[in-house]
DNA sequence: CAGGTC
DNA sequence: ACTGG
């Protein structure tokens, strides 16, 4: 009998303790709710109060914070057979997996970067930061997959969060590998580069409501596939900020703002300061950056980034995320 | 008009 | 220009 038992979402460790693990992580270092709902990633969903379910590294996870601990559970794939689930997973495999999942999570949240020390430094340099920081502790920059980050942020231009989230959900359903079903809801991986290079990709994206961004997504996928490749894109992590930015801005649908988002959120460029309309207004109103144009010109964009880098230092992008 | 880009 | 809160 091969009928796969439908998997259920796991809200909390109490329900099924053996399937949960935890990492030490005080709230001053990470506030899950703030980070996962702030528009850095569009793939996390508050599945029940305090529990966040989403896809990371080709697996489905539920995360939860309790005091000084970050709890997590990872769901098996559909193809994994029942015998593994009940008789207790093969101990050896489970142990190896635990070290690996710990590592994935620590890397994704960049837990080796001490956030409280950074908050102190930014606050010492900037009274306005201090005020905001009080209400928003534990906001850190995720280290996302470059392909997911790039194509997600191509979708953000001249758009709003609720629609961006819905578009990316449809993108994954249509082009991404199906991972598993939780409470009858299917979860899909973010599409690989090659999934987006098909001849009909643009038309399919238009049908999914991507509008003019359909051409940007398919065009950038093609350009990367025929150029640096997924590996080359990932290798931008070891290149200087200016070089990564230059390469990204050559892609269709990628201008200064999207390039900075990709640099900051997936390519380890902590000095990248994405300047959206919101940041632009704050720079003028709260920080008195004198650039009284009617629109955010390339010149003004550069000036605002330089201003915040001068104020906050080499991790200005992290401070801006707060 | 929205976390811009061509 | 796409699309929708």
XYZ file of C-alpha atoms (C1' of nucleotides) in Angstrom:
333
model
C 0.000 0.000 0.000
C 1.673 3.136 -1.239
C -0.939 5.715 -0.299
C 1.191 8.422 1.312
C -0.140 9.532 4.672
C -0.906 13.242 4.294
C 1.544 15.183 6.409
C 0.362 17.637 8.996
C 1.845 20.953 9.835
C 3.731 20.909 13.128
C 3.020 24.046 15.156
C 5.081 23.467 18.231
C 7.672 21.113 19.722
C 5.182 19.812 22.297
C 3.157 17.969 19.668
C 6.049 15.876 18.374
C 9.217 16.579 20.360
C 11.466 14.125 18.553
C 11.010 15.975 15.262
C 12.145 19.321 16.631
C 15.595 20.689 17.346
C 16.780 23.989 18.712
C 19.661 26.426 18.487
C 20.659 28.943 21.152
C 19.509 32.373 20.005
C 18.396 35.286 22.227
C 15.731 37.710 20.932
C 18.265 40.549 20.794
C 20.100 38.516 18.161
C 17.030 37.469 16.172
C 13.366 38.368 16.062
C 11.895 35.768 13.756
C 8.604 37.614 13.266
C 10.273 40.881 12.277
C 12.849 39.299 9.982
C 10.549 36.897 8.148
C 7.780 39.417 7.559
C 9.938 42.387 6.598
C 10.066 41.782 2.860
C 13.567 40.323 2.692
C 12.178 36.960 1.704
C 8.682 36.394 0.384
C 8.406 32.702 1.090
C 7.624 32.491 4.824
C 4.101 32.223 6.151
C 2.921 32.517 9.755
C 1.235 29.129 9.825
C -0.004 29.641 13.384
C 0.796 32.380 15.909
C 4.578 32.452 16.365
C 5.211 29.582 13.934
C 6.730 30.336 10.546
C 6.595 27.812 7.740
C 8.508 28.113 4.510
C 10.956 26.651 2.034
C 14.694 26.882 2.523
C 17.425 24.903 0.790
C 14.952 22.647 -0.988
C 13.188 21.621 2.219
C 10.081 22.760 4.073
C 10.631 24.034 7.606
C 8.616 25.364 10.507
C 10.452 27.738 12.845
C 9.496 29.054 16.239
C 11.171 31.159 18.883
C 10.845 30.533 22.587
C 12.914 32.585 24.975
C 16.555 32.153 24.101
C 15.942 29.299 21.698
C 15.230 29.013 18.015
C 13.245 25.826 17.428
C 12.859 24.159 14.071
C 11.426 21.106 12.359
C 12.067 19.914 8.809
C 9.482 17.973 6.833
C 10.339 14.896 4.791
C 9.758 14.741 1.066
C 6.824 12.914 -0.480
C 9.035 10.183 -1.900
C 10.519 9.298 1.448
C 8.825 6.110 2.519
C 6.636 5.486 5.501
C 8.910 2.954 7.120
C 11.350 5.764 7.876
C 8.663 7.773 9.615
C 7.306 5.280 12.104
C 9.900 2.801 13.367
C 12.017 5.805 14.259
C 14.305 7.169 11.579
C 17.606 5.400 11.042
C 19.621 6.919 13.828
C 22.743 7.470 11.817
C 21.010 9.320 9.002
C 19.027 11.435 11.450
C 22.172 12.507 13.291
C 23.960 13.496 10.120
C 20.887 15.356 9.002
C 20.706 17.246 12.275
C 24.211 18.640 11.907
C 23.375 19.637 8.356
C 20.064 21.330 9.185
C 21.668 23.206 12.088
C 24.289 24.449 9.673
C 21.734 25.505 7.046
C 19.769 27.533 9.595
C 22.840 29.148 11.159
C 24.010 30.123 7.695
C 20.599 31.455 6.578
C 20.247 33.679 9.650
C 24.002 34.428 9.753
C 23.948 33.672 13.481
C 27.720 34.042 13.734
C 27.282 37.781 13.174
C 26.761 39.388 16.576
C 23.833 41.760 16.180
C 23.721 43.404 19.629
C 27.246 44.778 19.211
C 26.285 46.196 15.821
C 23.120 47.810 17.261
C 25.268 49.487 19.933
C 27.664 50.876 17.345
C 24.906 52.151 15.033
C 23.052 53.672 17.971
C 26.178 55.440 19.218
C 26.635 57.023 15.796
C 22.987 57.845 15.162
C 20.319 58.991 17.690
C 17.528 58.344 15.196
C 18.659 54.750 14.861
C 18.562 54.405 18.643
C 14.888 55.365 18.750
C 13.881 52.891 16.066
C 16.112 50.126 17.425
C 14.197 50.117 20.700
C 11.035 49.023 18.930
C 12.739 46.703 16.474
C 15.411 44.550 18.122
C 16.784 41.442 16.489
C 16.426 42.546 12.875
C 19.186 40.953 10.843
C 19.922 40.366 7.187
C 19.199 36.901 5.826
C 21.764 35.112 3.659
C 19.522 33.949 0.833
C 20.095 31.847 -2.229
C 21.304 34.176 -5.041
C 18.990 32.733 -7.727
C 15.904 33.021 -5.527
C 16.909 36.469 -4.371
C 17.593 37.797 -7.870
C 14.372 36.598 -9.448
C 12.277 37.546 -6.444
C 13.552 41.107 -6.455
C 13.113 41.505 -10.204
C 9.436 41.061 -9.321
C 9.473 43.902 -6.772
C 9.908 46.827 -9.134
C 7.014 49.280 -9.096
C 4.965 46.728 -7.191
C 3.545 46.159 -3.711
C 4.297 43.424 -1.207
C 0.977 41.589 -1.287
C 1.131 41.225 -5.048
C 4.847 40.341 -5.033
C 4.184 37.538 -2.562
C 1.338 36.152 -4.658
C 3.400 36.334 -7.853
C 6.326 34.462 -6.325
C 3.997 31.815 -4.923
C 2.604 31.241 -8.431
C 6.132 31.228 -9.892
C 7.149 28.425 -7.544
C 3.971 26.433 -8.162
C 4.373 26.647 -11.924
C 8.157 26.247 -12.270
C 9.448 24.781 -9.018
C 9.861 21.185 -7.907
C 7.072 19.981 -5.648
C 8.433 19.165 -2.189
C 5.538 18.024 -0.030
C 1.999 18.695 1.102
C 1.139 19.952 4.580
C -2.511 19.965 5.570
C -3.320 19.515 1.866
C -1.303 22.553 0.913
C 1.445 21.904 -1.624
C 4.923 23.372 -1.140
C 7.338 23.959 -3.994
C 11.004 24.775 -4.216
C 12.024 28.034 -5.821
C 12.591 27.268 -9.519
C 16.071 26.488 -10.739
C 17.619 28.719 -13.369
C 17.085 26.109 -16.076
C 13.375 25.902 -15.271
C 13.066 29.558 -16.284
C 14.975 29.390 -19.573
C 12.333 27.543 -21.599
C 11.079 29.066 -24.834
C 7.586 29.525 -23.378
C 8.677 30.894 -20.013
C 7.773 34.495 -20.799
C 4.279 33.610 -22.017
C 3.656 31.397 -19.004
C 4.809 34.155 -16.660
C 2.489 36.636 -18.363
C -0.341 34.199 -17.829
C 0.606 34.174 -14.142
C 0.135 37.949 -13.975
C 3.760 39.069 -14.111
C 3.000 41.832 -16.604
C 6.077 43.411 -18.149
C 8.275 41.660 -15.575
C 7.716 38.383 -17.439
C 10.251 39.485 -20.037
C 12.715 40.554 -17.318
C 12.547 37.214 -15.506
C 12.898 35.065 -18.622
C 15.492 37.424 -20.114
C 17.657 37.402 -17.001
C 17.375 33.612 -16.745
C 18.578 33.283 -20.343
C 21.369 35.802 -19.882
C 22.716 34.011 -16.817
C 22.343 30.552 -18.367
C 24.308 31.682 -21.411
C 26.785 33.669 -19.334
C 28.070 33.157 -15.811
C 25.720 30.330 -14.913
C 24.290 29.685 -11.458
C 27.819 29.021 -10.208
C 29.080 32.318 -11.586
C 26.217 34.155 -9.939
C 27.075 32.523 -6.611
C 30.750 33.320 -7.074
C 29.861 37.011 -6.980
C 29.920 36.420 -3.217
C 33.695 36.543 -3.378
C 33.876 39.536 -5.723
C 33.922 43.152 -4.559
C 30.581 44.983 -4.155
C 31.204 47.245 -7.161
C 31.901 44.278 -9.417
C 28.837 42.314 -8.287
C 26.679 45.377 -8.795
C 28.082 45.962 -12.279
C 27.373 42.376 -13.352
C 23.844 42.391 -11.928
C 22.927 45.739 -13.506
C 23.693 44.279 -16.942
C 20.699 41.926 -16.538
C 17.266 42.944 -17.862
C 14.984 44.228 -15.127
C 17.888 44.849 -12.761
C 18.713 48.452 -11.915
C 20.565 49.958 -8.987
C 17.899 49.164 -6.389
C 17.291 45.533 -7.317
C 21.051 44.973 -7.665
C 21.595 46.348 -4.166
C 18.892 44.063 -2.757
C 20.562 41.031 -4.320
C 24.006 42.192 -3.160
C 22.874 42.739 0.426
C 20.491 39.804 0.838
C 22.363 37.054 -0.998
C 25.894 38.101 -1.997
C 27.428 39.094 1.339
C 27.668 42.807 0.485
C 26.789 44.270 3.897
C 27.579 47.796 2.670
C 24.906 47.739 -0.038
C 22.051 50.112 0.855
C 18.959 49.525 -1.280
C 17.221 52.885 -1.632
C 13.517 52.466 -2.299
C 10.961 55.271 -2.239
C 10.461 54.734 1.496
C 14.177 55.043 2.321
C 14.424 58.026 -0.011
C 11.711 59.914 1.857
C 13.201 59.040 5.248
C 16.621 60.199 4.117
C 15.170 63.597 3.304
C 12.616 64.034 6.083
C 14.391 62.427 9.034
C 18.030 62.763 8.101
C 17.843 66.003 6.131
C 19.720 64.694 3.140
C 19.421 67.687 0.811
C 18.458 66.232 -2.536
C 15.192 67.959 -3.271
C 14.370 66.369 -6.598
C 10.912 65.165 -7.499
C 12.156 61.714 -8.335
C 14.899 59.378 -7.182
C 17.585 60.042 -9.778
C 20.687 57.818 -10.135
C 22.686 60.655 -8.675
C 20.436 60.964 -5.619
C 20.444 57.169 -5.249
C 24.226 57.109 -4.990
C 24.329 60.087 -2.607
C 21.833 58.541 -0.195
C 23.730 55.246 -0.097
C 26.980 57.098 0.520
C 25.329 59.140 3.264
C 24.186 56.071 5.186
C 27.510 54.267 4.648
C 29.213 57.348 6.108
C 26.831 57.340 9.073
C 26.618 53.625 9.861
C 29.834 52.228 8.434
C 30.658 49.066 6.484
C 27.493 47.209 7.509
C 25.187 50.079 6.546
C 22.886 47.699 4.685
C 22.278 45.774 7.900
C 21.425 48.969 9.766
C 19.058 50.016 7.005
C 17.224 46.710 7.342
C 16.263 47.774 10.869
C 0.482 54.736 -6.388
C 3.280 50.547 -5.026
C 10.212 48.309 -2.160
C 11.976 50.677 -10.381
C 13.492 49.710 -14.954
C 13.944 50.335 -19.770
C 4.132 49.719 -19.410
C 1.202 45.026 -16.058
C -1.798 44.772 -12.079
C -4.441 45.461 -7.886
C -4.934 47.239 -2.846
